[in-house]
Structures are given as C-alpha cells and as structure tokens.
XYZ file of C-alpha atoms in Angstrom:
606
model
C -143.568 144.047 32.444
C -140.941 146.722 33.148
C -137.798 144.967 31.910
C -136.426 144.763 35.429
C -134.277 141.746 36.285
C -135.844 139.745 39.099
C -133.775 136.554 39.238
C -130.277 135.598 38.187
C -129.575 131.868 37.930
C -125.879 131.219 38.350
C -124.175 127.839 38.515
C -123.307 126.638 35.013
C -119.594 126.440 34.302
C -120.011 126.571 30.520
C -122.243 128.580 28.148
C -125.947 127.796 28.457
C -127.265 125.937 25.409
C -131.021 125.649 26.110
C -133.723 126.296 28.699
C -137.049 124.571 29.361
C -139.516 126.416 31.657
C -142.267 124.301 33.184
C -144.652 124.097 36.126
C -146.369 121.406 38.157
C -149.374 122.585 40.118
C -148.169 125.837 41.717
C -144.451 125.060 41.458
C -142.690 126.979 38.676
C -139.214 125.877 37.615
C -136.705 125.928 34.742
C -134.458 123.228 33.330
C -131.278 124.522 31.686
C -128.480 122.789 29.787
C -124.931 123.920 29.008
C -122.420 122.855 26.373
C -120.448 120.820 28.904
C -123.417 118.450 29.100
C -124.773 119.603 32.473
C -128.512 119.752 33.193
C -129.686 121.909 36.082
C -133.095 122.801 37.512
C -133.989 126.112 39.155
C -136.864 127.459 41.214
C -137.666 131.160 41.068
C -135.848 131.987 44.300
C -132.160 132.813 43.669
C -131.227 129.836 45.840
C -129.165 127.970 43.269
C -129.862 124.881 41.194
C -131.861 122.044 42.739
C -130.528 119.214 40.556
C -127.382 118.510 38.565
C -127.582 115.789 35.904
C -125.252 114.740 33.096
C -126.836 114.774 29.648
C -126.210 111.742 27.410
C -123.252 112.575 25.198
C -122.197 115.356 27.590
C -122.476 118.138 25.026
C -125.380 120.115 23.548
C -128.836 118.978 24.649
C -132.400 120.299 24.401
C -135.178 119.320 26.834
C -138.940 119.198 26.259
C -142.029 118.081 28.158
C -144.887 116.192 26.555
C -147.944 118.301 25.761
C -149.702 117.203 28.967
C -146.621 118.074 31.029
C -146.175 114.625 32.545
C -143.153 113.247 30.650
C -139.696 114.770 30.172
C -137.493 114.107 27.138
C -134.105 115.327 25.968
C -132.275 115.112 22.668
C -128.694 116.086 21.883
C -125.417 115.268 20.218
C -121.985 114.450 21.597
C -118.726 116.033 20.437
C -118.085 112.798 18.586
C -121.273 113.313 16.571
C -123.434 110.626 18.193
C -127.044 111.604 18.892
C -129.130 110.632 21.917
C -132.906 110.815 22.429
C -134.064 109.774 25.914
C -136.950 109.972 28.378
C -136.123 110.945 31.964
C -137.366 109.699 35.305
C -137.691 113.099 36.975
C -138.010 111.889 40.544
C -134.855 109.775 40.334
C -132.824 111.967 37.956
C -132.150 108.913 35.814
C -132.799 107.902 32.205
C -136.014 105.918 31.871
C -135.586 104.821 28.226
C -133.213 105.486 25.307
C -134.602 105.586 21.767
C -132.702 103.868 18.966
C -132.514 104.718 15.266
C -129.749 107.316 15.007
C -126.874 106.522 12.655
C -123.434 106.034 14.153
C -121.224 108.875 12.941
C -117.695 108.579 11.654
C -115.165 109.633 14.284
C -114.546 113.375 14.298
C -117.425 114.223 11.913
C -119.781 116.628 13.691
C -122.314 118.458 11.511
C -124.263 120.018 14.339
C -126.849 119.103 16.954
C -129.964 117.037 16.348
C -133.232 118.918 16.949
C -136.475 117.256 18.065
C -140.094 117.881 19.101
C -143.042 115.974 20.573
C -146.730 115.898 19.632
C -150.048 114.622 20.969
C -148.352 113.132 24.052
C -147.252 110.033 22.143
C -145.076 110.996 19.133
C -141.428 112.089 19.048
C -139.780 113.449 15.891
C -136.109 114.290 15.240
C -134.203 115.481 12.169
C -131.115 113.553 11.033
C -129.513 112.294 7.791
C -131.695 114.596 5.623
C -134.743 112.829 7.083
C -137.390 113.142 9.773
C -137.494 110.171 12.130
C -140.511 109.269 14.296
C -140.920 107.291 17.516
C -143.841 106.235 19.687
C -142.913 107.526 23.157
C -143.564 104.085 24.673
C -141.385 102.192 22.165
C -137.619 102.666 21.917
C -137.494 101.409 18.314
C -137.917 103.951 15.521
C -141.474 103.962 14.143
C -140.769 105.289 10.638
C -138.904 108.003 8.731
C -139.624 110.273 5.757
C -137.523 112.533 3.525
C -140.390 114.948 2.696
C -139.639 114.605 -1.043
C -136.052 115.670 -0.467
C -134.490 119.060 -0.013
C -133.879 118.705 3.734
C -130.533 119.609 5.342
C -128.448 117.000 7.145
C -129.909 118.044 10.501
C -133.258 119.679 9.744
C -134.968 121.754 12.405
C -138.618 120.919 13.010
C -141.603 121.924 15.105
C -145.140 120.560 15.560
C -148.121 122.867 15.947
C -150.105 122.756 19.173
C -152.596 120.202 17.850
C -149.826 117.952 16.527
C -151.319 117.667 13.035
C -148.861 120.006 11.268
C -145.074 119.748 11.216
C -142.779 122.522 9.968
C -139.305 121.478 8.795
C -136.424 123.564 7.415
C -135.001 123.085 3.896
C -131.555 123.535 2.337
C -132.693 126.577 0.311
C -133.367 128.618 3.447
C -137.076 127.836 3.386
C -139.327 125.389 5.165
C -141.978 122.812 4.357
C -145.254 122.132 6.129
C -146.134 118.451 6.507
C -149.665 117.470 7.509
C -151.716 114.453 8.474
C -155.371 114.125 7.428
C -156.596 116.494 10.157
C -153.916 118.993 9.272
C -154.808 118.878 5.587
C -158.412 119.733 6.383
C -157.321 122.730 8.437
C -155.099 123.950 5.610
C -157.706 123.833 2.835
C -158.788 127.337 3.744
C -155.446 128.571 2.391
C -156.022 127.256 -1.107
C -155.094 124.187 -3.064
C -151.391 124.007 -2.404
C -149.410 120.725 -2.420
C -148.737 119.320 1.040
C -146.983 116.119 2.023
C -149.154 114.087 4.383
C -147.696 112.110 7.240
C -149.809 109.609 9.061
C -150.361 109.575 12.801
C -149.885 106.032 14.109
C -152.956 106.153 16.367
C -156.435 107.569 16.444
C -158.044 107.971 19.865
C -161.480 106.469 20.355
C -164.014 106.379 23.161
C -164.521 103.320 25.363
C -167.437 102.440 27.605
C -166.918 100.619 30.887
C -169.428 98.577 32.817
C -169.367 97.211 36.333
C -169.630 98.429 39.901
C -168.212 101.958 40.118
C -165.355 103.300 42.142
C -164.168 106.204 39.969
C -166.935 108.574 38.884
C -167.148 111.432 36.402
C -169.947 113.976 36.690
C -171.285 116.429 34.161
C -169.109 119.529 33.730
C -172.355 121.521 33.549
C -173.478 120.524 36.999
C -175.167 123.899 37.449
C -177.504 123.113 34.538
C -178.611 119.585 35.451
C -182.017 118.096 34.833
C -184.530 119.417 37.318
C -186.259 117.438 40.029
C -189.936 117.610 40.663
C -190.687 120.085 43.437
C -192.120 117.244 45.536
C -188.955 115.135 45.306
C -187.657 113.958 48.691
C -184.177 115.028 47.555
C -185.271 118.669 47.403
C -183.154 120.715 49.867
C -184.370 123.327 52.279
C -185.139 126.697 50.622
C -183.344 128.464 53.503
C -179.679 128.685 52.552
C -180.212 125.335 50.817
C -179.534 123.417 53.997
C -177.176 125.876 55.658
C -177.523 126.531 59.348
C -179.600 129.733 59.773
C -177.324 130.719 62.658
C -174.513 131.197 60.190
C -176.393 134.186 58.698
C -175.097 136.375 61.497
C -171.460 135.710 60.648
C -170.376 138.040 57.877
C -172.552 136.586 55.115
C -175.060 139.327 54.279
C -172.955 140.796 51.451
C -172.430 137.340 50.005
C -176.137 136.595 49.934
C -177.155 139.951 48.486
C -174.414 139.958 45.877
C -174.815 136.326 44.865
C -175.221 136.048 41.107
C -178.350 134.266 39.862
C -177.661 130.717 38.715
C -179.285 129.088 35.744
C -180.359 126.308 38.098
C -182.738 127.670 40.744
C -181.729 127.115 44.380
C -184.491 124.565 44.993
C -183.615 122.480 41.930
C -180.955 119.793 41.988
C -180.126 116.547 40.277
C -180.615 113.038 41.594
C -178.382 110.306 40.213
C -180.000 106.938 40.893
C -178.382 104.546 38.389
C -175.050 104.109 36.574
C -176.514 105.251 33.242
C -176.727 108.830 34.510
C -172.992 109.349 34.835
C -169.705 107.646 33.995
C -168.281 105.074 36.395
C -165.420 102.569 36.403
C -164.529 99.747 38.785
C -160.998 99.183 40.029
C -159.780 95.617 39.459
C -159.793 93.312 42.462
C -156.671 92.714 44.521
C -155.628 89.743 46.706
C -156.914 91.553 49.797
C -160.209 92.720 48.268
C -162.093 92.034 51.522
C -160.039 94.702 53.271
C -161.880 97.994 53.720
C -160.379 101.075 52.036
C -159.750 103.526 54.864
C -157.714 106.187 53.034
C -157.834 107.089 49.340
C -155.985 109.621 47.203
C -155.002 110.309 43.606
C -151.371 110.733 42.656
C -150.541 114.400 42.040
C -149.780 113.650 38.384
C -153.325 112.326 37.973
C -152.295 108.938 36.541
C -152.879 106.720 39.563
C -155.035 106.049 42.598
C -153.575 104.992 45.940
C -155.626 103.183 48.588
C -154.672 102.276 52.149
C -156.595 99.268 53.440
C -157.709 98.386 56.939
C -155.113 95.578 56.805
C -152.323 98.241 56.682
C -151.444 97.436 53.037
C -151.382 100.122 50.337
C -152.424 99.363 46.776
C -151.764 101.393 43.631
C -153.825 101.457 40.429
C -152.558 103.148 37.275
C -154.210 104.177 34.026
C -152.290 103.152 30.911
C -151.675 105.459 27.979
C -153.387 103.873 24.964
C -155.810 104.563 22.133
C -158.774 104.705 24.510
C -156.910 106.973 26.947
C -154.221 108.928 25.027
C -153.490 111.218 27.986
C -152.802 108.319 30.359
C -154.712 110.219 33.083
C -157.152 108.739 35.568
C -160.568 108.594 33.957
C -163.901 106.912 34.581
C -163.958 105.915 30.883
C -161.192 103.333 31.191
C -160.518 100.643 33.816
C -157.107 101.085 35.495
C -154.639 98.305 36.231
C -153.509 97.174 39.669
C -149.787 98.016 39.609
C -146.845 96.409 41.410
C -143.105 96.502 40.725
C -141.501 93.441 39.123
C -140.097 92.477 42.506
C -143.612 91.705 43.727
C -143.189 93.890 46.811
C -146.273 95.319 48.481
C -146.414 98.476 50.573
C -147.142 96.932 53.976
C -147.091 99.200 57.003
C -145.673 98.381 60.407
C -148.636 97.644 62.687
C -146.948 97.469 66.077
C -149.003 95.854 68.814
C -152.322 97.392 67.811
C -154.541 95.417 65.382
C -154.845 97.424 62.129
C -158.643 97.483 62.404
C -158.345 99.339 65.728
C -155.646 101.809 64.682
C -156.029 105.252 63.098
C -154.641 105.049 59.516
C -152.920 108.017 57.914
C -151.253 108.674 54.562
C -149.534 111.517 52.671
C -147.939 111.737 49.225
C -144.968 113.898 48.215
C -145.652 116.515 45.539
C -143.557 114.753 42.899
C -145.247 111.379 43.609
C -141.868 109.841 44.415
C -142.663 108.894 48.007
C -145.706 107.962 50.041
C -145.702 108.113 53.820
C -148.195 106.173 55.920
C -148.879 104.594 59.296
C -151.421 102.162 60.767
C -150.821 102.110 64.495
C -147.102 101.300 64.225
C -144.085 103.254 63.001
C -144.433 105.727 60.131
C -143.088 104.172 56.903
C -141.695 106.090 53.926
C -142.110 104.078 50.696
C -140.525 104.594 47.285
C -143.453 104.724 44.847
C -141.467 103.129 42.002
C -139.996 100.174 43.909
C -142.363 99.951 46.914
C -139.270 99.615 49.093
C -139.352 101.039 52.626
C -136.847 103.902 52.585
C -137.040 104.515 56.338
C -139.289 104.174 59.371
C -139.631 106.585 62.265
C -141.831 107.720 65.166
C -142.440 104.343 66.857
C -145.457 104.302 69.211
C -146.538 105.100 71.780
C -148.012 107.520 70.997
C -149.172 106.392 67.552
C -149.282 108.745 64.569
C -152.804 109.691 63.496
C -152.322 112.234 60.682
C -149.488 113.114 58.266
C -148.821 116.157 56.065
C -145.800 117.116 53.975
C -144.637 120.720 54.294
C -145.640 122.341 50.958
C -142.187 123.877 50.405
C -139.914 121.166 51.789
C -140.629 117.436 51.433
C -138.118 116.760 54.205
C -140.346 118.504 56.754
C -143.422 116.596 57.910
C -146.185 117.547 60.316
C -147.272 114.469 62.269
C -150.429 114.466 64.364
C -150.300 112.115 67.333
C -152.663 110.016 69.429
C -151.675 112.006 72.536
C -152.990 115.266 70.950
C -149.542 116.713 70.119
C -148.155 117.637 66.703
C -144.554 116.799 65.868
C -142.686 118.833 63.246
C -140.235 116.242 61.991
C -137.202 116.505 59.666
C -136.810 113.238 57.751
C -133.331 114.031 56.437
C -131.764 114.380 59.889
C -134.253 112.093 61.696
C -135.141 114.735 64.250
C -138.258 116.234 65.786
C -137.786 119.997 65.490
C -140.616 120.936 67.831
C -143.729 119.532 69.520
C -146.910 121.593 69.330
C -149.453 121.336 72.136
C -152.954 122.791 71.943
C -155.516 119.991 71.529
C -157.154 117.808 74.167
C -157.681 114.691 72.039
C -155.938 112.978 69.112
C -155.096 114.938 65.971
C -157.438 114.154 63.056
C -156.452 116.737 60.427
C -153.594 119.003 59.291
C -153.506 121.564 56.462
C -150.821 124.064 55.411
C -151.493 127.454 53.794
C -148.598 128.947 51.843
C -150.244 132.323 51.394
C -151.133 132.750 55.079
C -147.977 130.998 56.378
C -149.981 128.893 58.790
C -150.684 125.288 59.719
C -154.252 124.509 60.773
C -154.816 121.428 62.912
C -158.059 119.733 63.878
C -158.684 117.169 66.594
C -161.192 114.684 67.933
C -161.975 117.410 70.483
C -163.729 119.408 67.690
C -161.123 122.166 68.077
C -159.224 124.030 65.339
C -155.764 125.410 66.117
C -153.751 127.824 63.970
C -149.948 127.729 64.078
C -147.501 130.200 62.505
C -145.129 128.189 60.280
C -142.222 130.619 60.734
C -142.153 130.337 64.556
C -144.545 127.403 65.223
C -146.350 129.525 67.808
C -150.063 129.021 68.288
C -151.969 132.027 66.922
C -155.538 131.016 67.652
C -157.799 128.209 68.810
C -161.511 127.940 68.003
C -164.181 125.326 68.646
C -166.270 124.279 65.659
C -169.875 125.353 66.132
C -171.880 122.185 66.709
C -175.577 121.808 65.809
C -177.942 121.950 68.751
C -177.834 118.837 70.900
C -174.632 117.473 69.364
C -171.565 116.633 71.459
C -168.327 118.404 70.447
C -166.385 115.238 69.683
C -165.483 113.021 66.732
C -163.006 113.287 63.874
C -162.682 116.691 62.245
C -160.873 117.143 58.900
C -159.524 120.323 57.334
C -158.501 121.253 53.766
C -157.548 124.576 52.175
C -159.031 125.566 48.841
C -156.839 126.530 45.902
C -156.511 130.177 46.953
C -155.195 129.010 50.353
C -157.520 131.400 52.207
C -160.746 129.469 52.661
C -160.767 126.380 54.840
C -163.086 123.388 54.432
C -163.941 121.861 57.816
C -165.612 118.447 57.825
C -167.247 116.747 60.809
C -169.842 113.980 60.912
C -172.421 116.632 61.857
C -171.579 119.298 59.283
C -169.585 120.733 56.417
C -168.367 124.293 56.985
C -166.327 126.932 55.186
C -164.091 129.222 57.241
C -162.208 132.402 56.430
C -158.819 131.157 57.605
C -157.311 134.634 57.973
C -159.779 135.323 60.814
C -160.888 131.728 61.527
C -164.509 132.800 61.238
C -167.171 130.493 59.857
C -168.758 131.757 56.652
C -171.097 128.885 55.703
C -172.314 125.693 57.320
C -174.358 122.796 55.918
C -176.047 120.302 58.246
C -177.326 116.865 57.117
C -181.087 116.834 56.511
C -183.864 115.160 54.491
C -182.577 112.373 52.243
C -179.041 113.390 53.258
C -179.563 113.038 56.996
C -176.930 110.373 57.685
C -173.573 111.223 59.247
C -170.907 112.648 56.943
C -167.974 110.238 56.577
C -165.649 112.395 54.442
C -165.546 115.412 52.108
C -163.081 117.102 49.771
C -162.729 120.110 47.493
C -162.590 119.485 43.754
C -159.210 120.353 42.224
C -160.380 123.832 41.183
C -162.139 124.370 44.534
C -165.469 125.114 42.840
C -167.196 122.005 44.177
C -167.214 119.982 47.389
C -167.685 116.199 47.176
C -169.094 114.590 50.334
C -169.694 110.924 51.268
C -172.289 109.808 53.811
C -172.469 106.679 55.948
C -175.721 105.521 54.293
C -174.133 105.350 50.843
C -175.148 108.731 49.462
C -172.646 111.080 47.830
C -173.455 114.788 47.599
C -171.959 117.577 45.498
C -172.063 121.176 46.702
C -171.107 124.571 45.326
C -167.956 125.476 47.237
C -168.795 129.186 47.262
C -171.902 128.857 49.413
C -172.398 125.105 50.134
C -175.519 125.023 47.978
C -176.461 121.408 47.328
C -176.232 120.615 43.613
C -176.452 116.858 43.278
C -177.245 113.714 45.235
C -175.780 110.430 44.007
C -177.542 107.412 45.499
C -175.618 104.259 46.378
C -177.571 102.428 43.658
C -175.753 104.528 41.048
C -172.260 103.335 41.872
C -172.475 100.249 44.152
C -173.472 96.698 43.282
C -176.653 95.220 44.721
C -174.514 92.689 46.603
C -172.553 95.463 48.299
C -175.698 97.429 49.174
C -177.429 94.379 50.671
C -174.363 92.975 52.450
C -174.308 92.553 56.211
C -172.725 94.642 57.511
C -173.448 97.020 54.624
C -170.558 98.447 52.595
C -170.701 102.235 52.577
C -168.280 104.908 51.399
C -165.668 105.847 53.940
C -163.557 108.293 51.963
C -163.881 110.412 48.822
C -160.903 111.635 46.760
C -160.976 114.435 44.186
C -159.030 114.121 40.925
C -156.051 116.553 41.033
C -156.656 117.903 37.505
C -160.229 117.029 36.461
C -162.717 119.071 38.525
C -165.675 116.794 37.715
C -164.064 113.476 38.635
C -163.786 111.821 42.037
C -163.292 108.404 43.585
C -165.076 106.753 46.526
C-alpha cells in the first residue's frame, strides 16, 4: 500500500452517499449510490459504470449483501421521509421483494435516513421510530420490533457482529447498547456480569439426514487422512507414480517428485467407499422425463442449483431451499433439492433439428451471473433465461451442428462454439455475428477452455489434438497431440479444463487423465486406468479449489485424485451411490458426467 490512486470512478451526477464493495468468484466490483437516488456498479477498470438503477425513494440509500454474498439488499429514505427496504434481483436490475413495516411519515417531515444491517443470511434489522425492527429475508412482513428498554434515537444506527449474535445500536446520550441472543450472552460472560438485553433469533439450524439413491455426494474434507485399506486390497494402486504413466517421468517432473512433501496417508494407501453409510449422499427428485439419460450436468455458479441436460434435449433445474436444515441455501448432500420450474410451466426444450437427440452431441454453458444458459442438441443453439425459462434467441442453425459451447470469461456476449465440422466459431450474441472461424482440428470439437492469465483459448477435438489460440488475435499458437497409451488409437472425445490458477490444464480422454503446463503445452502427469479402475473414463473435473480431480468411469466407479500429482486417493464403488435396480438394469445405468460444486471442494454430483 503506497497511497497511490489506481482507479477513479466517475459517472455520478450528485454526491456519493454510500459504497458496497463485493466479489463473485474472481470478479471484483463496487456498488455506489448517490443522493439523487442513482445506483451504479463498477469494475476495477476505469471503463465507467456497468449498471444504472434507480433506488426506491430516489434519495439516500445504502446497499448490503447477505453474509454468504448471494443476496443483495438496499435500505433508504425518500425526501418525503418514507423508508424503503428491498431485495434486488441482480441479474435483472429489478426489485425482487419490498419489506413492509415502516411508518408513513407526515409530509415534509424528514428526520434522516434509515440505517439497516443483515445477519446469519436470514435476518434483516433496521432502526426507525426509536425502535429496532426485524424481518425474515424470505418474508416481506415485519417479524417483530423492540425498543431495547428505551433511550434510542428516532433513527438509531445499528450493526451486527460477524456471527450475528450481537447487535450494537446507538443511543440518544451519545452512547450505544449491545443486544445479544443466547449465543451472544454466552460469549459476553467473559467480560463480567453486566446487564444485556437479549433478543431471540427466530430460527436455530439443525442437521438433517437424507436417505435414498444418491446423486449429490459429499466426501470427507480430510481425504488425505482416510481409513487405510489392507495392502492386499484389489483397490490398491500401483506403487509407481500411483498409476501414472512411467513415460511421463521424462517430462519435467523430477523436481516435483523429489520435492514432494510427505503426506500423512502413504502413497499405497487409499480409501474404498462401498456403501452409502461411508459418505453423505442425496437423491434428486424425479421429473416427468426421468427415463431420459443425463448427458450434461453442472452446478449454478452461485452454488444453489444443479442443471441437467437430458438425452431428450430438455434441461431440468433443481434448487436447494433456504430453511432451518440448510440456512445457507447452498447445494448440499444433506438436504434433498426441489425440481424447479417457473409458474408459467415452461420447460427448457432445445431445438433438435433433423437429428434425433440420442444421436446428437449435446452441449451446455452457463453465464457467470447464472442469468442465462446456452445449450444445443443437434439443432440451433438456444439461449434461455434462467428465471423464466423463455428462449431469448436461437442461432447457428445446422449444418454443421454445434458440439461445444463456452462463454468468454470477460464478456458474456462473446461465445466460443465448437462445431461438428471441426471449426470453432467466435460468435457475438449481441450483434448476431460470427467474428471469426478458427480452423486447426481434423474432427469435431469436444472441448473448449479459456485462460485469463495466459490470454489463450485451448480447444480439444475427437482427433485427440489440443490447439492453443491467442484470444487477442485468434491466431493459432500451437497444436499438440495427446500422448496415447501404447496400442490405443488417437481418437475419441477429449475434454479440457483450466485449474483455478489458469496455468495448469486438465485433459480428459477415455484412456487417461493428464495435467499439462498450458504455458508450454507440456504434459506434467498422466494417469492411465488400471486394476479395479480399468474401465474407460467417461468424464472428470477439478474440484472448485483445484486440489482434487473427480473422475467417473463407465463401469460405475468414481475416483478422486490429488490434482497436484494425480495420486489416487479414493475409489467410490457404484454400490455406494446407485440403487440395486440401477446397477442390475439392462442396459446398466452408469455415470456419464461428474460436476464439481463451485464453492464446496468436497462435494460433487454424478
């Protein structure tokens, strides 16, 4: 910190009243309000405000996010003295709900601006009429109010502590009071026997167990210290690089092996999960098209929902509700989610063209703010609104058909579209125009991944080739063939994914999982199916913190690897998360895709 000005945000036409810095994933931004009732949002780039909203009351307003960063609220007062407390729909820039309970002021009587705060992701508090008023965030009616034994100003200022069990409120004698619930009182006893006013939290969170065939799974956070297998267990991996291809030793890995820190779990010890009692699982509720196979699966970026694209070209959405069992409202294997549809009853059905959905190559991508999902199943690419399920637009009619989709990480209007004819189209949705066509593969495109730090797009194809494209010029920088195991044909779908540092690249093929240094496109590690994990790999993904790799196999196994060196840590048998009916069905039902939770590193869905 040198006190040097880096950014100057200019655009308000009246004095700024409040600011609210926030971040979502790697995107840092600031909300600001001014006394003319304008709300603006800024990225750290000197490029001007990204949004321009009108605050309710069009005067002084303060904005706050819930503790988990998923919900946005504002509270303010108009020049006429009327107060407004609302929750915003960020993606639409509209008010989601307005909370009632403020007293209508006499015309022309303005004492000041109402102040508010939020706690524990489900309580709102605001000071008005010499009182503190409380709301449940999911209910617009006021929950209760207290006067804290009197002595509060007309518009008291207030603030919760981080845990939400203490509330500080200003008094008319230039002091403040500390209010506490039962947890807060216990934490304050260390300061002596002083009188405190207790306020009661409306809810107490409790745990909930779920039974049934699993789809969402949660593994132990201490996966490196799992129960040990007997040395004669068939699940024991090879002692040589724990299953890694010995040929990969010659590719820049000697320092990594020699400098590798000893792990509390020895390399030849791993965990086998054989039944549901060994980890936490939850089953997604059935849908009208339950017989349709899930061919693509991903969590919403906010971590509150799971989106599945079926072989019938229909997308389904499940959401986790915020309640006593799940106060965060995040996806969890402890609570069963609900199949969600808008009140209109619309479903997200893709255009299928002339190709039967079962014979097409499905693809799906979600915008960073979860507002839009883009998908295709052999027909035109459809862009759906995630709140209404309405088709916003369709584009890129076949032939050729689209086979892979990826949003540009810095501009949701720019989309990379892999095609059946082996080309990649860089498409601008806003102007409905293909900016450029990239040619470098021999077969259809099966994977696309952007790296912000390296300014590249990596593509993979059914030709087992990897191509690197510069995102500033769209010129091809390099092309490499993935190194196939002996006797294997260089063909089949290849997927790519960058880890969180945007420098290492996960490459997945039915014959292998590999880690590449993307700056040089050199392979660092490779794992080849063997032993009890000898079936073909159907899909794999980094965990959200890029410390683990989850992999699904066509025989029903799921494996978990250390991402640093592809050391096998855990094997989850199909008996642990699939029903006996599914295992014994003909044809058998096996995992096709695996999705990692965007915020919980030990949770995934298959």
